[in-house]
Amino acid sequence: MHNPQGFATRAIHAGYEPNKENGAVNVPIYASSTFAQDGVGGLRGGYEYARTGNPTRKALEDNLAALENAAYGRAFSSGMAATDALLRATLRPGDHLVIPNDAYGGTFRLIDKVFSQWGIEYSVAPVTDPAAIRDAIRPNTKLVWIETPTNPLLNIGDIAAIAEVAHAAGVKLVVDNTFASPYLQQPITLGADVVLHSTTKYIGGHSDTVGGALLTNDEQLDADIAFLQNGSGGVPGPFDVFLTLRGIKTLAVRMDRHSDNAEKVIDFLSTHPKIEKILYPGLDGHPGHDAAARQMKRFGGMVSVLVAGGREAAEQFCAGTQLFTLAESLGGIESLIELPAAMTHASTAGSLLEVPDNLVRLSVGIEDSTDLIGDLENALR
């Protein structure tokens, strides 16, 4: 097959061609823990043991690499497993990294509670300010780690500008691209060294599988990641991989619908007296709007709001919806609502990354927008 250029075409076809023996259009689920060898060391297709490699997983890795314009891809059992592998592949005791001052709570918890015990140091800086990131870099800094948009404040980092700052200091740039998905943003083309995904979210898209991925053009870094992927074993099973590949096929159409619905929800919320502020990079007044417009195709389905009346009012809002399910996670076809301060970001309480206690995060799904708006209207009464 020639190399397709269109994103939706790559999402459907990259990484797998119909089976030559029976014509199966979808990649098979290779539910085998081991693979027969033609003599000692005679591997068929390079496969020996499913932790080391699996044909279904290889199809996903190749597909994701194609979507992120990367040479190499590695799939993991969760986004946090991918995060852990990348940190261990790039950091040693005494090293330092820079993280956003509003990083995902799980990322912060892993670095602050686990890696700090092994002599890893970190500093926080606003992802919105490349100069502040430059100032946070030390002689022992090895990574600048950003999210854009961030979770849950939806701040925007200028990937190209931050890549320039990091590379000038001889530091690698990691971009967590989970909120945007590769359909809306491809950080490697903007200078990032590594892209991280929780494929649980928009890539899988159906809230039925957990996974993670790392994508890079750096051959040595990929080799280091692959060593840990095999050596530590945080790999996804073939059924989860199959579901993730199934989800990717509709990523383009889903992301457009998520974005459409988010914009309609924002139109409603923008005039509601019980909403103090809307955080969404698609708004002209958002401080990161210009950077987002340069590097994103659209602005996505994640919306955060500050609710008038404080924590109690925010909790009542979360409890009052019916179509917006009160639950953690995001990026599925169904709409979700949560209170980050008490749920996904509880680990940041009392730290520099603490989130406002009246902040409500919406993952706007692909239902009929009129129904979603009606649900929010009822909950805010």
Tab-separated table of N, CA and C in Angstrom, residues 200-290:
chain	number	residue	atom	x	y	z
A	200	THR	N	-6.389	5.283	26.978
A	200	THR	CA	-7.684	5.088	27.633
A	200	THR	C	-8.679	6.146	27.196
A	201	LYS	N	-8.194	7.344	26.921
A	201	LYS	CA	-9.040	8.511	26.727
A	201	LYS	C	-9.531	8.607	25.277
A	202	TYR	N	-9.219	9.666	24.580
A	202	TYR	CA	-9.802	9.885	23.256
A	202	TYR	C	-9.382	8.832	22.232
A	203	ILE	N	-8.178	8.303	22.333
A	203	ILE	CA	-7.725	7.347	21.333
A	203	ILE	C	-8.582	6.089	21.362
A	204	GLY	N	-8.767	5.488	22.546
A	204	GLY	CA	-9.682	4.355	22.673
A	204	GLY	C	-11.126	4.814	22.499
A	205	GLY	N	-11.481	5.846	23.243
A	205	GLY	CA	-12.687	6.594	22.990
A	205	GLY	C	-14.009	6.004	23.439
A	206	HIS	N	-14.010	4.821	24.043
A	206	HIS	CA	-15.278	4.190	24.389
A	206	HIS	C	-15.357	3.750	25.856
A	207	SER	N	-14.410	4.197	26.673
A	207	SER	CA	-14.411	3.899	28.108
A	207	SER	C	-14.484	2.410	28.398
A	208	ASP	N	-13.824	1.609	27.553
A	208	ASP	CA	-13.873	0.158	27.755
A	208	ASP	C	-12.494	-0.499	27.770
A	209	THR	N	-11.449	0.306	27.762
A	209	THR	CA	-10.102	-0.261	27.802
A	209	THR	C	-9.139	0.753	28.394
A	210	VAL	N	-8.069	0.272	29.010
A	210	VAL	CA	-7.051	1.121	29.624
A	210	VAL	C	-5.736	0.880	28.906
A	211	GLY	N	-5.015	1.959	28.602
A	211	GLY	CA	-3.731	1.791	27.925
A	211	GLY	C	-2.951	3.082	27.874
A	212	GLY	N	-1.702	2.975	27.425
A	212	GLY	CA	-0.834	4.131	27.267
A	212	GLY	C	0.104	3.923	26.104
A	213	ALA	N	0.781	4.984	25.685
A	213	ALA	CA	1.704	4.871	24.561
A	213	ALA	C	2.764	5.957	24.632
A	214	LEU	N	3.945	5.649	24.073
A	214	LEU	CA	5.033	6.594	23.908
A	214	LEU	C	5.463	6.571	22.451
A	215	LEU	N	5.618	7.762	21.863
A	215	LEU	CA	6.006	7.891	20.463
A	215	LEU	C	7.208	8.812	20.359
A	216	THR	N	8.191	8.454	19.514
A	216	THR	CA	9.398	9.257	19.375
A	216	THR	C	10.075	8.996	18.040
A	217	ASN	N	10.943	9.913	17.652
A	217	ASN	CA	11.830	9.716	16.496
A	217	ASN	C	13.246	9.371	16.926
A	218	ASP	N	13.486	9.339	18.229
A	218	ASP	CA	14.813	9.100	18.786
A	218	ASP	C	15.055	7.593	18.903
A	219	GLU	N	15.921	7.062	18.055
A	219	GLU	CA	16.132	5.615	18.002
A	219	GLU	C	16.672	5.062	19.316
A	220	GLN	N	17.648	5.752	19.912
A	220	GLN	CA	18.219	5.265	21.162
A	220	GLN	C	17.203	5.333	22.298
A	221	LEU	N	16.437	6.421	22.345
A	221	LEU	CA	15.419	6.529	23.387
A	221	LEU	C	14.371	5.442	23.212
A	222	ASP	N	13.980	5.169	21.983
A	222	ASP	CA	13.024	4.087	21.757
A	222	ASP	C	13.583	2.752	22.224
A	223	ALA	N	14.866	2.519	21.976
A	223	ALA	CA	15.487	1.268	22.427
A	223	ALA	C	15.467	1.174	23.951
A	224	ASP	N	15.722	2.294	24.623
A	224	ASP	CA	15.690	2.310	26.086
A	224	ASP	C	14.267	2.057	26.611
A	225	ILE	N	13.285	2.649	25.946
A	225	ILE	CA	11.892	2.440	26.338
A	225	ILE	C	11.490	0.990	26.107
A	226	ALA	N	11.897	0.449	24.956
A	226	ALA	CA	11.554	-0.936	24.625
A	226	ALA	C	12.154	-1.911	25.630
A	227	PHE	N	13.365	-1.621	26.093
A	227	PHE	CA	14.003	-2.479	27.089
A	227	PHE	C	13.166	-2.528	28.367
A	228	LEU	N	12.674	-1.355	28.801
A	228	LEU	CA	11.859	-1.308	30.017
A	228	LEU	C	10.463	-1.872	29.778
A	229	GLN	N	9.926	-1.656	28.591
A	229	GLN	CA	8.621	-2.231	28.266
A	229	GLN	C	8.656	-3.744	28.439
A	230	ASN	N	9.719	-4.364	27.958
A	230	ASN	CA	9.880	-5.809	28.098
A	230	ASN	C	10.339	-6.190	29.503
A	231	GLY	N	11.325	-5.468	30.015
A	231	GLY	CA	11.927	-5.836	31.289
A	231	GLY	C	11.004	-5.658	32.471
A	232	SER	N	10.163	-4.621	32.435
A	232	SER	CA	9.221	-4.392	33.534
A	232	SER	C	7.845	-4.976	33.256
A	233	GLY	N	7.518	-5.145	31.988
A	233	GLY	CA	6.324	-5.902	31.632
A	233	GLY	C	5.010	-5.179	31.713
A	234	GLY	N	5.012	-3.854	31.714
A	234	GLY	CA	3.751	-3.119	31.784
A	234	GLY	C	3.082	-3.010	30.432
A	235	VAL	N	2.794	-4.153	29.818
A	235	VAL	CA	2.282	-4.171	28.444
A	235	VAL	C	0.773	-4.436	28.428
A	236	PRO	N	0.087	-3.950	27.392
A	236	PRO	CA	-1.348	-4.220	27.287
A	236	PRO	C	-1.604	-5.614	26.728
A	237	GLY	N	-2.724	-6.206	27.104
A	237	GLY	CA	-3.127	-7.482	26.536
A	237	GLY	C	-3.714	-7.301	25.147
A	238	PRO	N	-3.763	-8.355	24.348
A	238	PRO	CA	-4.223	-8.229	22.968
A	238	PRO	C	-5.684	-7.801	22.844
A	239	PHE	N	-6.524	-8.134	23.816
A	239	PHE	CA	-7.922	-7.712	23.743
A	239	PHE	C	-8.034	-6.202	23.932
A	240	ASP	N	-7.274	-5.648	24.906
A	240	ASP	CA	-7.263	-4.195	25.095
A	240	ASP	C	-6.718	-3.491	23.858
A	241	VAL	N	-5.681	-4.063	23.272
A	241	VAL	CA	-5.098	-3.482	22.067
A	241	VAL	C	-6.114	-3.468	20.933
A	242	PHE	N	-6.832	-4.572	20.767
A	242	PHE	CA	-7.846	-4.657	19.719
A	242	PHE	C	-8.908	-3.577	19.901
A	243	LEU	N	-9.376	-3.382	21.144
A	243	LEU	CA	-10.380	-2.358	21.405
A	243	LEU	C	-9.841	-0.964	21.107
A	244	THR	N	-8.573	-0.735	21.442
A	244	THR	CA	-7.961	0.562	21.169
A	244	THR	C	-7.879	0.813	19.668
A	245	LEU	N	-7.459	-0.188	18.914
A	245	LEU	CA	-7.414	-0.056	17.459
A	245	LEU	C	-8.807	0.190	16.892
A	246	ARG	N	-9.800	-0.493	17.432
A	246	ARG	CA	-11.184	-0.277	17.002
A	246	ARG	C	-11.584	1.182	17.218
A	247	GLY	N	-11.216	1.719	18.388
A	247	GLY	CA	-11.553	3.103	18.674
A	247	GLY	C	-10.864	4.089	17.749
A	248	ILE	N	-9.607	3.830	17.412
A	248	ILE	CA	-8.837	4.757	16.578
A	248	ILE	C	-9.497	4.979	15.224
A	249	LYS	N	-10.158	3.967	14.705
A	249	LYS	CA	-10.737	4.074	13.363
A	249	LYS	C	-11.755	5.208	13.255
A	250	THR	N	-12.382	5.568	14.351
A	250	THR	CA	-13.368	6.657	14.326
A	250	THR	C	-12.849	7.911	15.039
A	251	LEU	N	-11.563	7.982	15.323
A	251	LEU	CA	-11.025	9.113	16.092
A	251	LEU	C	-11.317	10.448	15.410
A	252	ALA	N	-11.122	10.529	14.112
A	252	ALA	CA	-11.309	11.806	13.416
A	252	ALA	C	-12.747	12.302	13.528
A	253	VAL	N	-13.711	11.430	13.250
A	253	VAL	CA	-15.107	11.884	13.303
A	253	VAL	C	-15.538	12.148	14.744
A	254	ARG	N	-15.032	11.364	15.691
A	254	ARG	CA	-15.386	11.606	17.083
A	254	ARG	C	-14.852	12.937	17.582
A	255	MET	N	-13.611	13.250	17.274
A	255	MET	CA	-13.022	14.495	17.780
A	255	MET	C	-13.729	15.720	17.218
A	256	ASP	N	-14.170	15.651	15.981
A	256	ASP	CA	-14.941	16.770	15.445
A	256	ASP	C	-16.269	16.917	16.186
A	257	ARG	N	-16.934	15.802	16.486
A	257	ARG	CA	-18.204	15.879	17.210
A	257	ARG	C	-17.990	16.344	18.649
A	258	HIS	N	-16.941	15.848	19.320
A	258	HIS	CA	-16.614	16.331	20.664
A	258	HIS	C	-16.428	17.851	20.646
A	259	SER	N	-15.680	18.332	19.660
A	259	SER	CA	-15.405	19.768	19.581
A	259	SER	C	-16.671	20.552	19.292
A	260	ASP	N	-17.506	20.058	18.368
A	260	ASP	CA	-18.780	20.726	18.074
A	260	ASP	C	-19.627	20.855	19.328
A	261	ASN	N	-19.763	19.749	20.061
A	261	ASN	CA	-20.614	19.758	21.242
A	261	ASN	C	-20.053	20.647	22.342
A	262	ALA	N	-18.722	20.631	22.506
A	262	ALA	CA	-18.112	21.493	23.526
A	262	ALA	C	-18.410	22.958	23.232
A	263	GLU	N	-18.316	23.347	21.984
A	263	GLU	CA	-18.584	24.744	21.631
A	263	GLU	C	-20.032	25.126	21.923
A	264	LYS	N	-20.977	24.211	21.680
A	264	LYS	CA	-22.384	24.497	21.949
A	264	LYS	C	-22.653	24.555	23.454
A	265	VAL	N	-22.022	23.677	24.216
A	265	VAL	CA	-22.151	23.716	25.678
A	265	VAL	C	-21.617	25.033	26.229
A	266	ILE	N	-20.479	25.474	25.687
A	266	ILE	CA	-19.877	26.736	26.143
A	266	ILE	C	-20.780	27.916	25.830
A	267	ASP	N	-21.415	27.898	24.667
A	267	ASP	CA	-22.350	28.985	24.333
A	267	ASP	C	-23.435	29.103	25.395
A	268	PHE	N	-23.922	27.957	25.881
A	268	PHE	CA	-24.941	27.987	26.926
A	268	PHE	C	-24.365	28.466	28.257
A	269	LEU	N	-23.237	27.886	28.666
A	269	LEU	CA	-22.674	28.195	29.979
A	269	LEU	C	-22.167	29.630	30.072
A	270	SER	N	-21.787	30.223	28.954
A	270	SER	CA	-21.149	31.550	28.984
A	270	SER	C	-22.077	32.643	29.498
A	271	THR	N	-23.380	32.412	29.440
A	271	THR	CA	-24.328	33.429	29.925
A	271	THR	C	-25.041	33.006	31.204
A	272	HIS	N	-24.621	31.873	31.778
A	272	HIS	CA	-25.314	31.388	32.979
A	272	HIS	C	-24.764	32.080	34.229
A	273	PRO	N	-25.653	32.616	35.076
A	273	PRO	CA	-25.187	33.365	36.251
A	273	PRO	C	-24.462	32.521	37.294
A	274	LYS	N	-24.632	31.211	37.276
A	274	LYS	CA	-23.979	30.362	38.274
A	274	LYS	C	-22.598	29.887	37.823
A	275	ILE	N	-22.166	30.308	36.646
A	275	ILE	CA	-20.830	29.969	36.150
A	275	ILE	C	-19.962	31.223	36.206
A	276	GLU	N	-18.937	31.199	37.066
A	276	GLU	CA	-18.056	32.356	37.221
A	276	GLU	C	-17.114	32.520	36.040
A	277	LYS	N	-16.596	31.392	35.544
A	277	LYS	CA	-15.590	31.482	34.497
A	277	LYS	C	-15.537	30.157	33.740
A	278	ILE	N	-15.305	30.254	32.446
A	278	ILE	CA	-15.124	29.070	31.609
A	278	ILE	C	-13.666	29.011	31.164
A	279	LEU	N	-13.067	27.825	31.310
A	279	LEU	CA	-11.695	27.613	30.877
A	279	LEU	C	-11.732	26.742	29.621
A	280	TYR	N	-11.413	27.346	28.474
A	280	TYR	CA	-11.456	26.620	27.198
A	280	TYR	C	-10.590	27.378	26.193
A	281	PRO	N	-9.605	26.714	25.601
A	281	PRO	CA	-8.669	27.426	24.729
A	281	PRO	C	-9.291	27.955	23.445
A	282	GLY	N	-10.500	27.514	23.122
A	282	GLY	CA	-11.163	28.021	21.936
A	282	GLY	C	-11.769	29.401	22.104
A	283	LEU	N	-11.838	29.890	23.335
A	283	LEU	CA	-12.411	31.208	23.589
A	283	LEU	C	-11.389	32.300	23.282
A	284	ASP	N	-11.832	33.368	22.639
A	284	ASP	CA	-10.916	34.460	22.275
A	284	ASP	C	-10.221	35.046	23.493
A	285	GLY	N	-10.903	35.065	24.632
A	285	GLY	CA	-10.315	35.647	25.826
A	285	GLY	C	-9.381	34.727	26.587
A	286	HIS	N	-9.258	33.475	26.159
A	286	HIS	CA	-8.349	32.543	26.833
A	286	HIS	C	-6.903	32.976	26.563
A	287	PRO	N	-6.053	33.046	27.608
A	287	PRO	CA	-4.682	33.538	27.404
A	287	PRO	C	-3.848	32.684	26.453
A	288	GLY	N	-4.234	31.417	26.267
A	288	GLY	CA	-3.491	30.561	25.351
A	288	GLY	C	-4.158	30.372	24.009
A	289	HIS	N	-5.161	31.192	23.715
A	289	HIS	CA	-5.939	30.986	22.486
A	289	HIS	C	-5.079	31.059	21.231
A	290	ASP	N	-4.208	32.044	21.148
A	290	ASP	CA	-3.409	32.216	19.926
A	290	ASP	C	-2.469	31.033	19.708
